[in-house]
Short mmCIF file of C-alpha atoms in Angstrom, two decimals:
data_model
loop_
_atom_site.label_atom_id
_atom_site.label_comp_id
_atom_site.label_asym_id
_atom_site.label_seq_id
_atom_site.Cartn_x
_atom_site.Cartn_y
_atom_site.Cartn_z
CA MET A 1 -37.21 120.89 -89.71
CA TYR A 2 -38.78 117.64 -88.46
CA LYS A 3 -41.29 117.55 -91.31
CA ALA A 4 -38.56 118.17 -93.88
CA VAL A 5 -36.47 115.25 -92.58
CA LEU A 6 -39.54 113.00 -92.26
CA TYR A 7 -40.73 113.63 -95.80
CA SER A 8 -37.19 113.14 -97.12
CA LEU A 9 -37.01 109.73 -95.46
CA ILE A 10 -40.42 108.80 -96.83
CA PHE A 11 -39.22 109.77 -100.30
CA LEU A 12 -36.12 107.62 -99.81
CA PHE A 13 -38.22 104.66 -98.71
CA ALA A 14 -40.51 105.09 -101.72
CA SER A 15 -37.43 105.05 -103.94
CA SER A 16 -36.20 101.84 -102.34
CA LEU A 17 -39.64 100.29 -102.75
CA VAL A 18 -39.71 101.12 -106.46
CA ALA A 19 -36.20 99.73 -106.84
CA SER A 20 -37.26 96.49 -105.13
CA VAL A 21 -40.24 96.10 -107.46
CA PHE A 22 -37.80 96.01 -110.38
CA ASP A 23 -35.36 93.71 -108.52
CA TYR A 24 -32.68 96.37 -108.14
CA THR A 25 -32.27 95.62 -104.43
CA TYR A 26 -31.77 92.43 -102.43
CA PHE A 27 -35.14 92.81 -100.72
CA LYS A 28 -38.66 92.04 -101.86
CA PRO A 29 -41.31 94.80 -101.72
CA ILE A 30 -43.33 92.87 -99.13
CA THR A 31 -40.22 92.52 -96.95
CA LEU A 32 -39.65 96.26 -97.01
CA LEU A 33 -43.30 97.01 -96.24
CA LEU A 34 -43.38 94.59 -93.31
CA SER A 35 -40.11 96.04 -92.05
CA LEU A 36 -41.63 99.52 -92.23
CA ALA A 37 -44.78 98.45 -90.40
CA THR A 38 -42.79 96.69 -87.67
CA ILE A 39 -40.24 99.37 -86.89
CA THR A 40 -42.63 102.33 -87.05
CA SER A 41 -45.30 100.71 -84.87
CA VAL A 42 -42.76 99.58 -82.26
CA THR A 43 -40.83 102.86 -82.13
CA VAL A 44 -43.87 105.16 -82.12
CA ALA A 45 -45.75 103.04 -79.56
CA SER A 46 -42.79 102.69 -77.20
CA ASN A 47 -42.02 106.41 -77.47
CA PHE A 48 -45.65 107.25 -76.65
CA LEU A 49 -45.76 104.95 -73.63
CA LEU A 50 -42.45 106.24 -72.30
CA SER A 51 -43.56 109.87 -72.74
CA LYS A 52 -46.61 109.13 -70.59
CA LEU A 53 -44.45 107.41 -67.99
CA TYR A 54 -42.01 110.33 -67.83
CA LYS A 55 -44.76 112.96 -68.26
CA VAL A 56 -43.28 114.77 -71.23
CA ILE A 57 -44.79 115.91 -74.53
CA PRO A 58 -44.16 113.24 -77.19
CA ASN A 59 -43.02 114.30 -80.63
CA PRO A 60 -44.59 111.84 -83.10
CA GLU A 61 -42.51 113.20 -85.99
CA SER A 62 -39.28 112.55 -84.09
CA ALA A 63 -40.34 108.97 -83.37
CA LEU A 64 -41.23 108.40 -87.03
CA ILE A 65 -37.88 109.83 -88.14
CA THR A 66 -36.03 107.52 -85.76
CA SER A 67 -37.98 104.49 -86.99
CA LEU A 68 -37.27 105.28 -90.65
CA ILE A 69 -33.56 105.75 -89.97
CA LEU A 70 -33.48 102.37 -88.21
CA LEU A 71 -35.30 100.90 -91.20
CA PHE A 72 -32.36 101.87 -93.42
CA LEU A 73 -29.73 100.71 -90.91
CA PHE A 74 -30.96 97.21 -90.04
CA SER A 75 -31.57 94.40 -92.48
CA PRO A 76 -35.23 94.09 -93.49
CA PRO A 77 -36.33 90.95 -91.63
CA THR A 78 -37.24 87.62 -93.18
CA THR A 79 -36.92 85.46 -90.04
CA SER A 80 -38.36 85.69 -86.54
CA THR A 81 -34.88 86.48 -85.16
CA GLU A 82 -34.48 89.38 -87.56
CA TYR A 83 -37.94 90.70 -86.63
CA PHE A 84 -37.01 90.51 -82.96
CA THR A 85 -33.76 92.38 -83.71
CA LEU A 86 -35.73 95.19 -85.34
CA ILE A 87 -38.16 95.33 -82.41
CA ILE A 88 -35.32 95.51 -79.88
CA ALA A 89 -33.60 98.28 -81.88
CA GLY A 90 -36.82 100.32 -81.94
CA ILE A 91 -37.35 99.96 -78.19
CA ILE A 92 -33.72 100.85 -77.42
CA ALA A 93 -33.92 103.94 -79.64
CA SER A 94 -37.07 105.19 -77.90
CA SER A 95 -35.78 104.33 -74.43
CA SER A 96 -32.47 106.12 -75.01
CA LYS A 97 -34.27 109.48 -75.07
CA TYR A 98 -35.45 108.92 -71.50
CA LEU A 99 -32.67 106.80 -69.98
CA PHE A 100 -29.64 108.60 -71.43
CA ASN A 101 -30.55 112.21 -70.79
CA PHE A 102 -29.41 115.16 -68.74
CA ASN A 103 -31.74 117.94 -67.64
CA MET A 104 -34.45 116.11 -69.62
CA VAL A 105 -32.60 116.44 -72.95
CA HIS A 106 -31.37 113.24 -74.59
CA ILE A 107 -27.62 112.90 -75.16
CA PHE A 108 -27.38 110.39 -78.01
CA ASN A 109 -28.81 110.17 -81.47
CA PRO A 110 -31.49 107.50 -80.81
CA ALA A 111 -30.85 105.50 -83.97
CA ALA A 112 -27.08 105.56 -83.49
CA ILE A 113 -27.14 104.44 -79.87
CA ALA A 114 -29.63 101.68 -80.76
CA ALA A 115 -27.28 100.46 -83.49
CA VAL A 116 -24.41 100.39 -80.95
CA ILE A 117 -26.30 98.61 -78.14
CA THR A 118 -28.35 96.07 -80.12
CA PRO A 119 -25.40 93.81 -81.12
CA LEU A 120 -24.10 93.96 -77.52
CA LEU A 121 -27.29 92.13 -76.54
CA GLY A 122 -26.52 89.29 -78.93
CA PHE A 123 -28.57 90.48 -81.92
CA ASP A 124 -27.44 91.34 -85.42
CA GLY A 125 -25.92 94.78 -85.88
CA ALA A 126 -26.66 97.49 -88.42
CA ILE A 127 -25.73 96.73 -92.04
CA TRP A 128 -26.52 100.22 -93.45
CA TRP A 129 -28.27 98.81 -96.51
CA VAL A 130 -29.20 102.36 -97.47
CA ALA A 131 -25.70 102.51 -99.01
CA THR A 132 -27.01 100.58 -102.02
CA PRO A 133 -25.74 102.02 -105.32
CA VAL A 134 -29.25 102.16 -106.79
CA LEU A 135 -30.34 104.49 -103.95
CA ILE A 136 -27.45 106.94 -104.39
CA PRO A 137 -29.39 109.33 -106.71
CA SER A 138 -32.33 109.53 -104.29
CA THR A 139 -30.01 109.85 -101.30
CA LEU A 140 -28.12 112.64 -103.03
CA ILE A 141 -31.36 114.51 -103.77
CA VAL A 142 -32.39 114.21 -100.11
CA ALA A 143 -28.93 115.30 -98.93
CA LEU A 144 -28.80 118.40 -101.12
CA TYR A 145 -32.33 119.38 -100.11
CA LEU A 146 -31.83 118.98 -96.36
CA ILE A 147 -28.32 120.43 -96.16
CA ARG A 148 -29.44 123.45 -98.18
CA LYS A 149 -32.69 123.94 -96.25
CA LEU A 150 -31.02 123.57 -92.85
CA ARG A 151 -27.85 125.37 -93.93
CA ARG A 152 -25.50 122.65 -92.81
CA PHE A 153 -23.02 122.75 -95.71
CA GLU A 154 -20.11 123.56 -93.40
CA LEU A 155 -21.00 120.71 -91.04
CA ALA A 156 -21.27 118.23 -93.93
CA LEU A 157 -17.97 119.41 -95.42
CA SER A 158 -16.29 119.22 -92.00
CA TYR A 159 -17.49 115.65 -91.62
CA PHE A 160 -16.26 114.71 -95.08
CA GLY A 161 -12.94 116.47 -94.42
CA GLY A 162 -12.50 114.57 -91.16
CA LEU A 163 -13.32 111.33 -92.94
CA ILE A 164 -10.72 111.94 -95.66
CA LEU A 165 -8.14 113.01 -93.08
CA GLY A 166 -8.73 109.83 -91.09
CA LEU A 167 -8.40 107.66 -94.18
CA ILE A 168 -5.15 109.36 -95.18
CA ILE A 169 -3.61 109.08 -91.69
CA SER A 170 -4.64 105.42 -91.43
CA LYS A 171 -3.14 104.91 -94.92
CA GLN A 172 -6.37 103.51 -96.31
CA LEU A 173 -6.52 106.37 -98.80
CA THR A 174 -3.30 106.90 -100.75
CA GLN A 175 -2.16 108.66 -103.88
CA ASN A 176 -2.30 105.35 -105.74
CA ASN A 177 -5.92 104.47 -104.92
CA PHE A 178 -7.38 107.99 -104.55
CA SER A 179 -9.29 107.99 -107.86
CA THR A 180 -10.95 104.64 -107.15
CA PHE A 181 -11.36 104.73 -103.37
CA LEU A 182 -12.92 108.20 -103.17
CA PRO A 183 -15.95 107.28 -105.34
CA GLU A 184 -16.33 104.12 -103.26
CA ILE A 185 -16.62 106.24 -100.11
CA LEU A 186 -19.60 108.04 -101.63
CA ILE A 187 -21.25 105.07 -103.35
CA SER A 188 -20.58 102.03 -101.17
CA TRP A 189 -20.34 103.73 -97.79
CA PRO A 190 -23.31 105.40 -96.05
CA THR A 191 -21.45 108.72 -96.17
CA ILE A 192 -24.15 110.82 -97.86
CA PHE A 193 -27.03 109.43 -95.79
CA PHE A 194 -25.05 109.75 -92.57
CA ALA A 195 -23.97 113.36 -93.16
CA SER A 196 -27.38 114.64 -94.27
CA ILE A 197 -29.75 112.68 -92.02
CA MET A 198 -28.05 111.52 -88.83
CA LEU A 199 -25.31 114.05 -88.21
CA ILE A 200 -27.65 117.06 -88.28
CA GLU A 201 -29.99 116.14 -85.40
CA PRO A 202 -30.08 119.46 -83.47
CA LEU A 203 -30.47 118.07 -79.94
CA THR A 204 -27.37 115.88 -80.13
CA MET A 205 -24.92 118.22 -81.83
CA PRO A 206 -23.23 121.35 -80.40
CA ASN A 207 -25.49 124.38 -80.00
CA LYS A 208 -22.76 126.81 -81.00
CA ASN A 209 -21.72 127.21 -84.62
CA LYS A 210 -18.02 127.50 -83.76
CA LEU A 211 -18.12 123.97 -82.32
CA LEU A 212 -20.04 122.40 -85.20
CA ASN A 213 -17.03 122.10 -87.49
CA LEU A 214 -15.00 120.40 -84.76
CA PHE A 215 -17.94 118.06 -84.18
CA GLY A 216 -18.09 117.16 -87.87
CA ILE A 217 -14.33 116.62 -88.16
CA LEU A 218 -14.27 114.44 -85.04
CA VAL A 219 -17.14 112.20 -86.17
CA GLY A 220 -15.68 111.88 -89.67
CA PHE A 221 -12.17 111.14 -88.40
CA LEU A 222 -13.41 108.46 -85.98
CA GLY A 223 -15.56 106.88 -88.68
CA ALA A 224 -12.51 106.41 -90.89
CA ASN A 225 -10.34 104.58 -88.38
CA GLN A 226 -10.28 101.06 -87.01
CA TYR A 227 -10.48 100.83 -83.21
CA HIS A 228 -12.58 99.31 -80.49
CA LEU A 229 -13.87 100.27 -77.05
CA GLY A 230 -14.05 96.96 -75.24
CA PRO A 231 -16.49 94.77 -77.18
CA VAL A 232 -17.66 97.68 -79.37
CA PHE A 233 -15.80 98.03 -82.65
CA SER A 234 -15.52 101.12 -84.81
CA SER A 235 -18.51 101.96 -87.00
CA PRO A 236 -20.36 105.04 -88.25
CA GLU A 237 -22.84 104.73 -85.39
CA LEU A 238 -20.11 104.53 -82.75
CA SER A 239 -18.35 107.59 -84.18
CA LEU A 240 -21.62 109.55 -83.92
CA VAL A 241 -22.25 108.39 -80.35
CA ILE A 242 -18.75 109.58 -79.37
CA GLY A 243 -19.46 112.84 -81.19
CA ASN A 244 -22.68 113.20 -79.20
CA ILE A 245 -20.68 112.90 -75.97
CA PHE A 246 -18.35 115.65 -77.25
CA ALA A 247 -21.39 117.86 -77.98
CA PHE A 248 -22.93 117.12 -74.58
CA VAL A 249 -19.79 118.02 -72.65
CA LEU A 250 -19.34 121.35 -74.45
CA SER A 251 -22.98 122.43 -74.68
CA ASN A 252 -25.47 123.75 -72.16
CA LYS A 253 -28.56 121.69 -72.88
CA LYS A 254 -31.64 121.64 -70.70
CA ARG A 255 -35.38 121.29 -70.96
CA TYR A 256 -37.32 124.19 -69.48
CA PHE A 257 -40.87 124.46 -68.20
CA LEU A 258 -42.24 127.93 -68.77
CA GLN A 259 -45.44 129.32 -67.28
CA LEU A 260 -47.24 132.08 -69.17
CA ILE A 261 -47.64 135.18 -66.99
CA ASN A 262 -48.53 137.87 -69.53
CA LYS A 263 -49.59 138.34 -73.15
CA GLU A 264 -49.68 141.70 -74.94
CA LEU A 265 -50.03 143.22 -78.39
CA VAL A 266 -46.80 145.09 -79.29
CA ALA A 267 -47.56 145.94 -82.95
CA ASP A 268 -50.18 145.11 -85.58
CA ASN A 269 -50.91 141.37 -85.24
CA THR A 270 -47.67 141.00 -83.26
CA TYR A 271 -47.84 139.47 -79.79
CA GLN A 272 -45.33 139.23 -76.98
CA PHE A 273 -45.63 136.40 -74.46
CA SER A 274 -43.87 136.56 -71.10
CA PHE A 275 -43.01 133.39 -69.19
CA ARG A 276 -41.59 132.40 -65.84
CA SER A 277 -39.10 129.57 -66.30
CA THR A 278 -38.20 126.54 -64.18
CA PRO A 279 -35.23 126.20 -64.07
CA PRO A 280 -34.04 129.74 -64.94
CA VAL A 281 -32.88 130.06 -68.53
CA SER A 282 -29.24 131.02 -69.02
CA PHE A 283 -28.67 132.48 -72.49
CA ASN A 284 -26.91 135.20 -74.46
CA PRO A 285 -28.85 138.08 -76.02
CA GLY A 286 -29.89 137.14 -79.56
CA GLN A 287 -30.16 133.37 -79.04
CA TYR A 288 -33.21 131.20 -79.67
CA LEU A 289 -35.12 128.28 -78.12
CA GLU A 290 -37.01 125.31 -79.51
CA TRP A 291 -40.60 125.54 -78.22
CA SER A 292 -42.92 122.52 -77.97
CA LEU A 293 -46.70 122.82 -78.03
CA SER A 294 -48.78 119.71 -78.55
CA HIS A 295 -52.07 120.43 -80.32
CA HIS A 296 -54.73 118.79 -82.46
CA ASN A 297 -54.23 118.53 -86.22
CA PRO A 298 -50.78 120.13 -86.49
CA ASP A 299 -49.93 121.40 -89.95
CA ILE A 300 -46.77 120.72 -91.93
CA ARG A 301 -44.63 122.78 -89.52
CA GLY A 302 -45.40 120.41 -86.65
CA ILE A 303 -45.59 120.86 -82.87
CA ARG A 304 -42.07 122.23 -82.37
CA ARG A 305 -40.81 125.58 -83.58
CA TYR A 306 -37.72 127.72 -83.10
CA PHE A 307 -38.21 131.29 -81.90
CA THR A 308 -35.79 133.97 -80.76
CA ILE A 309 -35.81 134.87 -77.09
CA SER A 310 -36.83 138.54 -77.34
CA SER A 311 -36.08 139.27 -73.69
CA SER A 312 -32.67 140.16 -72.32
CA PRO A 313 -30.72 137.91 -69.92
CA THR A 314 -31.07 140.81 -67.48
CA GLU A 315 -34.87 140.45 -67.38
CA LYS A 316 -36.63 138.01 -65.09
CA GLU A 317 -39.11 136.81 -67.70
CA ILE A 318 -38.49 134.86 -70.88
CA LYS A 319 -40.22 136.66 -73.73
CA LEU A 320 -41.29 135.29 -77.09
CA THR A 321 -42.60 137.59 -79.83
CA PHE A 322 -44.15 136.64 -83.15
CA LYS A 323 -46.40 138.05 -85.85
CA LEU A 324 -49.69 136.28 -86.46
CA PHE A 325 -50.19 136.12 -90.20
CA SER A 326 -53.47 135.15 -91.86
CA PRO A 327 -53.99 132.27 -92.02
CA PRO A 328 -51.64 131.43 -89.13
CA SER A 329 -49.78 128.15 -88.74
CA SER A 330 -51.48 125.67 -86.43
CA PHE A 331 -48.66 126.19 -83.91
CA LYS A 332 -48.99 129.97 -83.78
CA ASN A 333 -52.77 129.77 -83.78
CA GLU A 334 -52.72 127.48 -80.75
CA PHE A 335 -50.00 129.54 -79.08
CA SER A 336 -51.97 132.76 -79.44
CA LYS A 337 -54.86 131.17 -77.53
CA LEU A 338 -52.80 130.24 -74.47
CA LYS A 339 -54.19 131.46 -71.16
CA VAL A 340 -52.14 132.97 -68.34
CA GLY A 341 -50.89 130.14 -66.13
CA TYR A 342 -50.42 127.65 -68.99
CA LYS A 343 -47.13 125.74 -68.91
CA ILE A 344 -45.13 125.01 -72.05
CA GLN A 345 -41.87 123.17 -72.69
CA ALA A 346 -38.78 124.55 -74.41
CA SER A 347 -35.22 123.33 -74.96
CA HIS A 348 -32.10 123.60 -77.12
CA ILE A 349 -30.79 127.12 -76.58
CA ALA A 350 -28.63 127.93 -79.59
CA GLY A 351 -27.48 130.66 -81.93
CA ASP A 352 -24.39 132.79 -82.53
CA PHE A 353 -26.21 136.00 -83.47
CA THR A 354 -24.67 137.60 -80.41
CA PRO A 355 -22.31 140.60 -80.56
CA GLN A 356 -19.25 140.45 -78.35
CA VAL A 357 -19.62 142.54 -75.19
CA SER A 358 -16.60 144.59 -76.22
CA ALA A 359 -17.89 145.13 -79.77
CA ASP A 360 -18.50 148.70 -80.93
CA ASN A 361 -19.50 150.23 -84.28
CA LEU A 362 -22.52 148.03 -84.90
CA VAL A 363 -25.28 148.27 -87.49
CA PHE A 364 -28.45 146.25 -86.87
CA ILE A 365 -30.66 145.69 -89.95
CA ALA A 366 -34.09 144.28 -89.10
CA GLY A 367 -36.94 143.27 -91.37
CA GLY A 368 -40.40 142.81 -89.82
CA ILE A 369 -40.44 140.36 -86.93
CA GLY A 370 -36.67 140.01 -87.40
CA ILE A 371 -36.46 142.79 -84.82
CA THR A 372 -36.73 140.28 -81.95
CA PRO A 373 -33.00 139.46 -81.48
CA PHE A 374 -32.21 143.17 -81.57
CA ARG A 375 -34.81 143.83 -78.90
CA SER A 376 -32.95 141.31 -76.72
CA ILE A 377 -29.52 142.81 -77.46
CA ILE A 378 -30.55 146.46 -77.04
CA ARG A 379 -32.43 145.75 -73.81
CA TYR A 380 -29.28 144.04 -72.51
CA TYR A 381 -27.10 147.03 -73.44
CA LEU A 382 -29.58 149.34 -71.73
CA ASP A 383 -29.65 147.38 -68.49
CA LYS A 384 -25.85 147.13 -68.47
CA ASN A 385 -25.55 150.81 -69.49
CA PHE A 386 -23.20 149.91 -72.35
CA LYS A 387 -22.77 153.03 -74.45
CA LYS A 388 -21.95 151.98 -77.98
CA ASN A 389 -21.96 153.39 -81.47
CA ILE A 390 -25.01 151.55 -82.84
CA TYR A 391 -27.35 152.14 -85.78
CA LEU A 392 -30.68 150.32 -86.05
CA LEU A 393 -32.17 150.21 -89.55
CA TYR A 394 -35.68 148.84 -89.10
CA ALA A 395 -37.78 148.05 -92.20
CA SER A 396 -41.35 146.81 -92.41
CA THR A 397 -44.34 146.91 -94.72
CA ASN A 398 -46.53 149.31 -92.74
CA GLU A 399 -46.07 151.88 -89.98
CA GLY A 400 -48.13 149.79 -87.57
CA ASP A 401 -45.75 146.84 -87.90
CA PHE A 402 -42.97 148.47 -85.87
CA ALA A 403 -42.59 147.03 -82.37
CA PHE A 404 -40.66 148.20 -79.29
CA LYS A 405 -40.48 151.88 -80.33
CA GLU A 406 -40.50 153.08 -76.73
CA LEU A 407 -37.57 150.83 -75.88
CA PHE A 408 -35.56 152.15 -78.82
CA GLN A 409 -36.35 155.75 -77.84
CA GLN A 410 -35.07 155.03 -74.34
CA ALA A 411 -31.92 153.46 -75.82
CA SER A 412 -31.43 156.54 -77.98
CA LYS A 413 -31.34 158.75 -74.88
CA GLN A 414 -29.37 156.43 -72.61
CA ILE A 415 -26.81 154.60 -74.80
CA GLY A 416 -26.82 156.58 -78.06
CA LEU A 417 -28.75 154.17 -80.30
CA GLN A 418 -29.57 155.76 -83.66
CA THR A 419 -32.77 154.32 -85.13
CA ASN A 420 -34.14 154.80 -88.64
CA TYR A 421 -37.49 153.36 -89.73
CA PHE A 422 -38.29 152.36 -93.32
CA VAL A 423 -41.89 151.79 -94.47
CA SER A 424 -41.80 149.81 -97.72
CA SER A 425 -45.45 150.61 -98.56
CA LYS A 426 -44.37 154.27 -98.73
CA GLY A 427 -41.43 153.46 -100.98
CA GLN A 428 -38.86 153.72 -98.19
CA LYS A 429 -36.04 151.22 -98.58
CA ILE A 430 -32.62 150.47 -97.15
CA THR A 431 -30.22 151.07 -100.04
CA THR A 432 -26.51 151.48 -100.65
CA ASP A 433 -26.99 155.21 -100.10
CA THR A 434 -28.49 154.46 -96.67
CA ILE A 435 -25.36 152.57 -95.69
CA ARG A 436 -23.03 155.22 -97.13
CA GLU A 437 -24.67 157.84 -94.90
CA ILE A 438 -23.10 156.08 -91.91
CA LYS A 439 -19.76 157.73 -91.27
CA ASN A 440 -16.90 155.27 -91.83
CA TYR A 441 -19.46 152.57 -92.67
CA GLN A 442 -16.69 150.17 -93.73
CA ASN A 443 -15.52 149.96 -90.11
CA TYR A 444 -18.82 148.62 -88.75
CA THR A 445 -19.99 145.08 -88.11
CA TYR A 446 -23.43 144.42 -89.63
CA PHE A 447 -26.09 142.15 -88.16
CA ILE A 448 -29.07 141.24 -90.38
CA SER A 449 -32.26 139.54 -89.16
CA GLY A 450 -35.52 138.92 -90.97
CA PRO A 451 -37.09 136.80 -93.72
CA ASP A 452 -34.55 134.77 -95.66
CA ALA A 453 -35.03 136.65 -98.96
CA MET A 454 -34.57 139.99 -97.19
CA VAL A 455 -31.44 138.82 -95.41
CA LYS A 456 -29.89 137.69 -98.70
CA HIS A 457 -30.84 140.98 -100.38
CA TYR A 458 -29.24 143.19 -97.73
CA LYS A 459 -26.22 140.93 -97.52
CA SER A 460 -25.64 141.43 -101.25
CA ILE A 461 -26.00 145.21 -100.82
CA LEU A 462 -23.36 145.22 -98.09
CA ARG A 463 -20.98 143.06 -100.10
CA SER A 464 -21.37 145.36 -103.11
CA LEU A 465 -19.98 148.11 -100.86
CA GLY A 466 -16.96 146.00 -99.94
CA ILE A 467 -18.30 145.17 -96.47
CA HIS A 468 -17.39 141.70 -95.18
CA LYS A 469 -18.03 141.88 -91.43
CA ILE A 470 -21.58 140.56 -91.70
CA LYS A 471 -23.52 138.25 -89.38
CA THR A 472 -26.93 136.90 -90.29
CA ASP A 473 -29.59 135.41 -88.05
CA TYR A 474 -30.70 131.91 -88.82
CA PHE A 475 -32.36 129.05 -87.05
CA PRO A 476 -34.29 126.09 -88.48
CA GLY A 477 -37.88 126.98 -89.19
CA PHE A 478 -37.49 130.76 -89.35
#
């Protein structure tokens, strides 16, 4: 995720630089380049120093993203005062991650809180020059790419809906000016940039999907209205900061330190890592964590990755399971070399791929390593002795790829789990006929986990049978 946002911002800056060369912006190319050099060096350096002071793993991509967002918010400097403003904004943004945090997880979007605090110190505020008409095509390309990749269409639409609602209630948007004012919101306001770049930061938004829409509506509604909190007047950045407080209050966000206590091979090239956590991790079966592992020469996927917690909340250890493909990512390659006793950081528990405790008539469809959330759920049902009507349809390329067979056999005896394995290399596939073989298949809720293409394929199969109770597993970076 971080790389995708970073490269999108770089593309947007390159677009602004080209536009400035042809005098389509108010700023000279040299001004933009000096602004870039100033804000990135200050933000990255201050973030690095603060990470050493607080003894946490720095995320260079996150610092670069923050600096590039600030670049588009604050006026590119031409005077010493404007340079100092940019420097102060960068320092505030970096400091906010360490000063405004709870359980070692920052509360506010760093760029937004910097834009709120900087003018309170007597410096110029954000002007959001990214909302320049000439940059709209590039901004739109970035928005469509990121929202599609991160699957945040509902959040973006909720934000836009809240914005429109706020404008209508405040009587800024009326039937008479609708056709002219609406395009202005998209072209002259930073709406597209805000919704696709700033709103979607995972650590400062709710970690439950059912709260995301409320979050988007709230931020949009506040951004449309005129108000002030003491000396702070309404602005896009203030609306996001208030939204961050909403997310913080309703979300359980902590940073965890996990010590590796065991590593084992559970299938061909598939490893399970068991950790002891401080503090204990409270989660629901089927949720995931963001894992941080600093290492030399990280590849495009970076030093942070999202992985399902494959253990059950009833187990003492936190388990992570992944398949090591060839060639592996730099993250997985480094992870696979960890020695017992090594400590790693994780945060941001999230995910709604969690059946209700009272739910019955369930079908779990797993593809390859997509079995991990089901391992968590089934282990939980076993330990709680929940007897349910559950089918597990487990597909993989080869026989040796299947993990946790013994657990599923135990679940078959104890809670009635019915497991069917499908080896694609032998021509075995999950088809419409497979689903029809389940008695009263229309009355089941279906959970699908695996590679994105597989999930879409099986989802289309289920819909072709008139099945609509479908939940799919997704987290950034799957």
